[in-house]
Structures are given as structure tokens and as C-alpha cells.
């Protein structure tokens, strides 16, 4: 059985505590010496990843921007079901004005499917794809932040 304290915690020897303290101070020293670093815990242990200054701000701006555009395109899909919707009045103008230039860009290239304009669905797919490739759990920016690759 493992040595336990009267509080139920595992007893640690002074040698183990010194090793933990020294490893923590070494990691802190490496992080301050090398530059902007982030430490990540993984199944393989502690990973030290260098992050460039542009990666995190880009991810913080790109995430909400792509989510807004995806939501706006989804709203455009719903608005297309109701032809009497006036896209120049609130709340529809909030999603119509930013999306209209993008829709006009491809409207002539993508033919209607069964009489329905599918250009908002096209853009929704594009924004979702870009979001997943860059900011998904294994996205490029996420991997860059986690592992410095």
C-alpha cells in the first residue's frame, strides 16, 4: 500500500518535492529565456511550443468573424423561404448587408437547384470549411498554438 497522510493525501518524500520544485523552476527559466512560449500538457507529457505573435490574435478575430458570416448565410437561407421578407429592415438588414456582395459574386456561377437559389448554402459550406481547417480541434492555427508547427 502507498504511504498516506492522516488527511488521505499521498505522502511524498522531501526528495520528490525537491525534484518537482527544480523541474518547475527549470521550465519557468526556459520559458523566460527562449521567448514567447506556451506550455501544454498532453498524454506524452509537457510540451513546450513557441507561438508567434500573430497566431493567437488572428484566431481570436477570425473565429467570431467566420461564425458571424456562417450565421448570416444561414439566416439568408431562412429568409429565402419567405419571399415577402424585406431585407432592408431590421433585423434582416444586419445579415443581408454584409452577405449581399458575396452572394452577388457567385450568383451567376451557381445555378438554382429545383428553382431555389443555393448560393447562401455554398457560402455557408465555404465558411464552415475554412473555420474547421483553421480553428477546428486539429486546425492549422490551433496546432500552431499548441505545438508550434
PDB file of C-alpha atoms in Angstrom:
ATOM      1  CA  UNK A   1       0.000   0.000   0.000  1.00  0.00           C
ATOM      2  CA  UNK A   2       1.070   3.595  -0.622  1.00  0.00           C
ATOM      3  CA  UNK A   3       2.105   5.816   2.291  1.00  0.00           C
ATOM      4  CA  UNK A   4      -0.797   8.169   3.123  1.00  0.00           C
ATOM      5  CA  UNK A   5      -1.172  11.140   5.461  1.00  0.00           C
ATOM      6  CA  UNK A   6      -3.984  11.296   8.016  1.00  0.00           C
ATOM      7  CA  UNK A   7      -5.899  13.575   5.541  1.00  0.00           C
ATOM      8  CA  UNK A   8      -5.858  10.872   2.866  1.00  0.00           C
ATOM      9  CA  UNK A   9      -3.204  12.554   0.710  1.00  0.00           C
ATOM     10  CA  UNK A  10      -0.284  10.633  -0.673  1.00  0.00           C
ATOM     11  CA  UNK A  11       2.903  11.186   1.343  1.00  0.00           C
ATOM     12  CA  UNK A  12       5.818  12.499  -0.660  1.00  0.00           C
ATOM     13  CA  UNK A  13       9.392  12.438   0.386  1.00  0.00           C
ATOM     14  CA  UNK A  14      11.468  15.572   0.574  1.00  0.00           C
ATOM     15  CA  UNK A  15      13.490  14.243  -2.372  1.00  0.00           C
ATOM     16  CA  UNK A  16      10.344  14.055  -4.555  1.00  0.00           C
ATOM     17  CA  UNK A  17       9.335  17.579  -3.555  1.00  0.00           C
ATOM     18  CA  UNK A  18      12.802  18.923  -4.417  1.00  0.00           C
ATOM     19  CA  UNK A  19      12.629  17.238  -7.836  1.00  0.00           C
ATOM     20  CA  UNK A  20       9.207  18.789  -8.550  1.00  0.00           C
ATOM     21  CA  UNK A  21      10.373  22.223  -7.397  1.00  0.00           C
ATOM     22  CA  UNK A  22      13.519  22.047  -9.507  1.00  0.00           C
ATOM     23  CA  UNK A  23      11.662  20.872 -12.622  1.00  0.00           C
ATOM     24  CA  UNK A  24       9.143  23.720 -12.245  1.00  0.00           C
ATOM     25  CA  UNK A  25      11.919  26.272 -11.922  1.00  0.00           C
ATOM     26  CA  UNK A  26      13.737  24.820 -14.951  1.00  0.00           C
ATOM     27  CA  UNK A  27      10.585  25.071 -17.079  1.00  0.00           C
ATOM     28  CA  UNK A  28       9.999  28.650 -15.922  1.00  0.00           C
ATOM     29  CA  UNK A  29      13.614  29.533 -16.704  1.00  0.00           C
ATOM     30  CA  UNK A  30      13.372  28.005 -20.199  1.00  0.00           C
ATOM     31  CA  UNK A  31      10.140  29.877 -20.908  1.00  0.00           C
ATOM     32  CA  UNK A  32      11.618  33.247 -19.884  1.00  0.00           C
ATOM     33  CA  UNK A  33      14.949  32.657 -21.642  1.00  0.00           C
ATOM     34  CA  UNK A  34      13.700  31.481 -25.035  1.00  0.00           C
ATOM     35  CA  UNK A  35      10.898  33.999 -25.510  1.00  0.00           C
ATOM     36  CA  UNK A  36       7.154  33.789 -26.031  1.00  0.00           C
ATOM     37  CA  UNK A  37       6.321  30.217 -25.143  1.00  0.00           C
ATOM     38  CA  UNK A  38       3.311  28.307 -24.062  1.00  0.00           C
ATOM     39  CA  UNK A  39       3.387  25.121 -22.065  1.00  0.00           C
ATOM     40  CA  UNK A  40       0.855  22.453 -22.910  1.00  0.00           C
ATOM     41  CA  UNK A  41       0.049  19.261 -21.070  1.00  0.00           C
ATOM     42  CA  UNK A  42      -0.537  16.254 -23.285  1.00  0.00           C
ATOM     43  CA  UNK A  43      -0.589  12.485 -22.936  1.00  0.00           C
ATOM     44  CA  UNK A  44       3.066  12.458 -23.920  1.00  0.00           C
ATOM     45  CA  UNK A  45       3.983  14.864 -21.128  1.00  0.00           C
ATOM     46  CA  UNK A  46       4.746  18.552 -21.039  1.00  0.00           C
ATOM     47  CA  UNK A  47       5.137  20.146 -24.464  1.00  0.00           C
ATOM     48  CA  UNK A  48       6.935  23.428 -24.968  1.00  0.00           C
ATOM     49  CA  UNK A  49       5.594  25.236 -28.039  1.00  0.00           C
ATOM     50  CA  UNK A  50       6.813  28.504 -29.470  1.00  0.00           C
ATOM     51  CA  UNK A  51       3.952  30.698 -30.567  1.00  0.00           C
ATOM     52  CA  UNK A  52       4.431  33.535 -32.989  1.00  0.00           C
ATOM     53  CA  UNK A  53       2.820  36.828 -32.100  1.00  0.00           C
ATOM     54  CA  UNK A  54       0.324  36.852 -34.977  1.00  0.00           C
ATOM     55  CA  UNK A  55      -1.255  33.420 -34.404  1.00  0.00           C
ATOM     56  CA  UNK A  56      -3.449  33.981 -31.353  1.00  0.00           C
ATOM     57  CA  UNK A  57      -4.806  37.427 -32.362  1.00  0.00           C
ATOM     58  CA  UNK A  58      -5.611  36.049 -35.813  1.00  0.00           C
ATOM     59  CA  UNK A  59      -7.503  33.125 -34.283  1.00  0.00           C
ATOM     60  CA  UNK A  60      -9.344  35.433 -31.864  1.00  0.00           C
ATOM     61  CA  UNK A  61     -10.547  37.670 -34.708  1.00  0.00           C
ATOM     62  CA  UNK A  62     -11.079  35.020 -37.371  1.00  0.00           C
ATOM     63  CA  UNK A  63     -13.245  32.755 -35.170  1.00  0.00           C
ATOM     64  CA  UNK A  64     -16.054  35.235 -34.439  1.00  0.00           C
ATOM     65  CA  UNK A  65     -15.824  36.673 -37.973  1.00  0.00           C
ATOM     66  CA  UNK A  66     -16.311  33.272 -39.625  1.00  0.00           C
ATOM     67  CA  UNK A  67     -19.042  32.353 -37.138  1.00  0.00           C
ATOM     68  CA  UNK A  68     -20.920  35.587 -37.875  1.00  0.00           C
ATOM     69  CA  UNK A  69     -20.682  35.054 -41.637  1.00  0.00           C
ATOM     70  CA  UNK A  70     -21.841  31.439 -41.270  1.00  0.00           C
ATOM     71  CA  UNK A  71     -24.781  32.550 -39.136  1.00  0.00           C
ATOM     72  CA  UNK A  72     -25.598  35.347 -41.589  1.00  0.00           C
ATOM     73  CA  UNK A  73     -25.624  32.906 -44.514  1.00  0.00           C
ATOM     74  CA  UNK A  74     -27.854  30.552 -42.534  1.00  0.00           C
ATOM     75  CA  UNK A  75     -30.233  33.462 -41.924  1.00  0.00           C
ATOM     76  CA  UNK A  76     -30.174  34.216 -45.651  1.00  0.00           C
ATOM     77  CA  UNK A  77     -31.219  30.617 -46.322  1.00  0.00           C
ATOM     78  CA  UNK A  78     -34.158  31.004 -43.935  1.00  0.00           C
ATOM     79  CA  UNK A  79     -35.069  34.411 -45.425  1.00  0.00           C
ATOM     80  CA  UNK A  80     -35.144  32.877 -48.904  1.00  0.00           C
ATOM     81  CA  UNK A  81     -38.011  30.619 -47.777  1.00  0.00           C
ATOM     82  CA  UNK A  82     -40.155  33.717 -47.230  1.00  0.00           C
ATOM     83  CA  UNK A  83     -40.075  35.868 -50.390  1.00  0.00           C
ATOM     84  CA  UNK A  84     -42.079  38.649 -48.711  1.00  0.00           C
ATOM     85  CA  UNK A  85     -39.173  39.309 -46.284  1.00  0.00           C
ATOM     86  CA  UNK A  86     -37.835  42.850 -46.628  1.00  0.00           C
ATOM     87  CA  UNK A  87     -34.060  42.512 -46.275  1.00  0.00           C
ATOM     88  CA  UNK A  88     -33.661  46.274 -45.803  1.00  0.00           C
ATOM     89  CA  UNK A  89     -35.498  46.330 -42.451  1.00  0.00           C
ATOM     90  CA  UNK A  90     -34.307  45.209 -39.030  1.00  0.00           C
ATOM     91  CA  UNK A  91     -33.318  42.522 -38.107  1.00  0.00           C
ATOM     92  CA  UNK A  92     -32.752  41.165 -41.626  1.00  0.00           C
ATOM     93  CA  UNK A  93     -30.532  44.041 -42.761  1.00  0.00           C
ATOM     94  CA  UNK A  94     -27.934  43.068 -40.152  1.00  0.00           C
ATOM     95  CA  UNK A  95     -27.321  39.825 -42.034  1.00  0.00           C
ATOM     96  CA  UNK A  96     -28.270  40.984 -45.543  1.00  0.00           C
ATOM     97  CA  UNK A  97     -25.890  43.903 -45.994  1.00  0.00           C
ATOM     98  CA  UNK A  98     -22.613  42.038 -45.200  1.00  0.00           C
ATOM     99  CA  UNK A  99     -23.628  38.977 -47.243  1.00  0.00           C
ATOM    100  CA  UNK A 100     -25.070  40.591 -50.369  1.00  0.00           C
ATOM    101  CA  UNK A 101     -21.705  41.331 -52.068  1.00  0.00           C
ATOM    102  CA  UNK A 102     -20.606  37.723 -51.543  1.00  0.00           C
ATOM    103  CA  UNK A 103     -23.879  36.351 -52.877  1.00  0.00           C
ATOM    104  CA  UNK A 104     -23.734  38.604 -55.951  1.00  0.00           C
ATOM    105  CA  UNK A 105     -20.187  37.415 -56.607  1.00  0.00           C
ATOM    106  CA  UNK A 106     -21.259  33.808 -57.307  1.00  0.00           C
ATOM    107  CA  UNK A 107     -24.971  34.153 -58.119  1.00  0.00           C
ATOM    108  CA  UNK A 108     -24.400  33.842 -61.885  1.00  0.00           C
ATOM    109  CA  UNK A 109     -21.949  30.933 -61.500  1.00  0.00           C
ATOM    110  CA  UNK A 110     -24.104  28.651 -59.357  1.00  0.00           C
ATOM    111  CA  UNK A 111     -27.415  27.721 -60.980  1.00  0.00           C
ATOM    112  CA  UNK A 112     -30.535  27.392 -58.830  1.00  0.00           C
ATOM    113  CA  UNK A 113     -31.350  23.883 -57.637  1.00  0.00           C
ATOM    114  CA  UNK A 114     -35.012  22.974 -58.154  1.00  0.00           C
ATOM    115  CA  UNK A 115     -35.823  26.660 -58.578  1.00  0.00           C
ATOM    116  CA  UNK A 116     -34.120  27.654 -55.301  1.00  0.00           C
ATOM    117  CA  UNK A 117     -31.067  29.905 -55.058  1.00  0.00           C
ATOM    118  CA  UNK A 118     -28.374  27.872 -53.267  1.00  0.00           C
ATOM    119  CA  UNK A 119     -25.614  30.490 -53.173  1.00  0.00           C
ATOM    120  CA  UNK A 120     -26.083  31.058 -49.391  1.00  0.00           C
ATOM    121  CA  UNK A 121     -25.623  27.310 -48.876  1.00  0.00           C
ATOM    122  CA  UNK A 122     -22.432  27.444 -50.962  1.00  0.00           C
ATOM    123  CA  UNK A 123     -21.000  30.261 -48.821  1.00  0.00           C
ATOM    124  CA  UNK A 124     -22.130  28.559 -45.611  1.00  0.00           C
ATOM    125  CA  UNK A 125     -20.180  25.468 -46.675  1.00  0.00           C
ATOM    126  CA  UNK A 126     -17.103  27.573 -47.532  1.00  0.00           C
ATOM    127  CA  UNK A 127     -17.118  29.432 -44.186  1.00  0.00           C
ATOM    128  CA  UNK A 128     -17.673  26.226 -42.220  1.00  0.00           C
ATOM    129  CA  UNK A 129     -14.830  24.523 -44.098  1.00  0.00           C
ATOM    130  CA  UNK A 130     -12.409  27.425 -43.502  1.00  0.00           C
ATOM    131  CA  UNK A 131     -13.383  27.551 -39.824  1.00  0.00           C
ATOM    132  CA  UNK A 132     -12.748  23.824 -39.413  1.00  0.00           C
ATOM    133  CA  UNK A 133      -9.431  23.852 -41.304  1.00  0.00           C
ATOM    134  CA  UNK A 134      -8.042  26.824 -39.371  1.00  0.00           C
ATOM    135  CA  UNK A 135      -9.778  26.776 -35.986  1.00  0.00           C
ATOM    136  CA  UNK A 136     -11.186  23.269 -35.522  1.00  0.00           C
ATOM    137  CA  UNK A 137      -9.803  20.904 -32.855  1.00  0.00           C
ATOM    138  CA  UNK A 138      -6.986  19.940 -35.237  1.00  0.00           C
ATOM    139  CA  UNK A 139      -6.999  23.149 -37.266  1.00  0.00           C
ATOM    140  CA  UNK A 140      -3.834  24.755 -38.545  1.00  0.00           C
ATOM    141  CA  UNK A 141      -3.903  27.752 -36.195  1.00  0.00           C
ATOM    142  CA  UNK A 142      -4.808  25.569 -33.216  1.00  0.00           C
ATOM    143  CA  UNK A 143      -1.917  23.195 -33.965  1.00  0.00           C
ATOM    144  CA  UNK A 144       0.400  26.183 -34.406  1.00  0.00           C
ATOM    145  CA  UNK A 145      -0.617  27.490 -30.980  1.00  0.00           C
ATOM    146  CA  UNK A 146      -0.380  24.090 -29.291  1.00  0.00           C
ATOM    147  CA  UNK A 147       2.732  22.619 -30.837  1.00  0.00           C
ATOM    148  CA  UNK A 148       4.449  25.474 -32.632  1.00  0.00           C
ATOM    149  CA  UNK A 149       4.323  23.735 -36.017  1.00  0.00           C
TER     150      UNK A 149
END
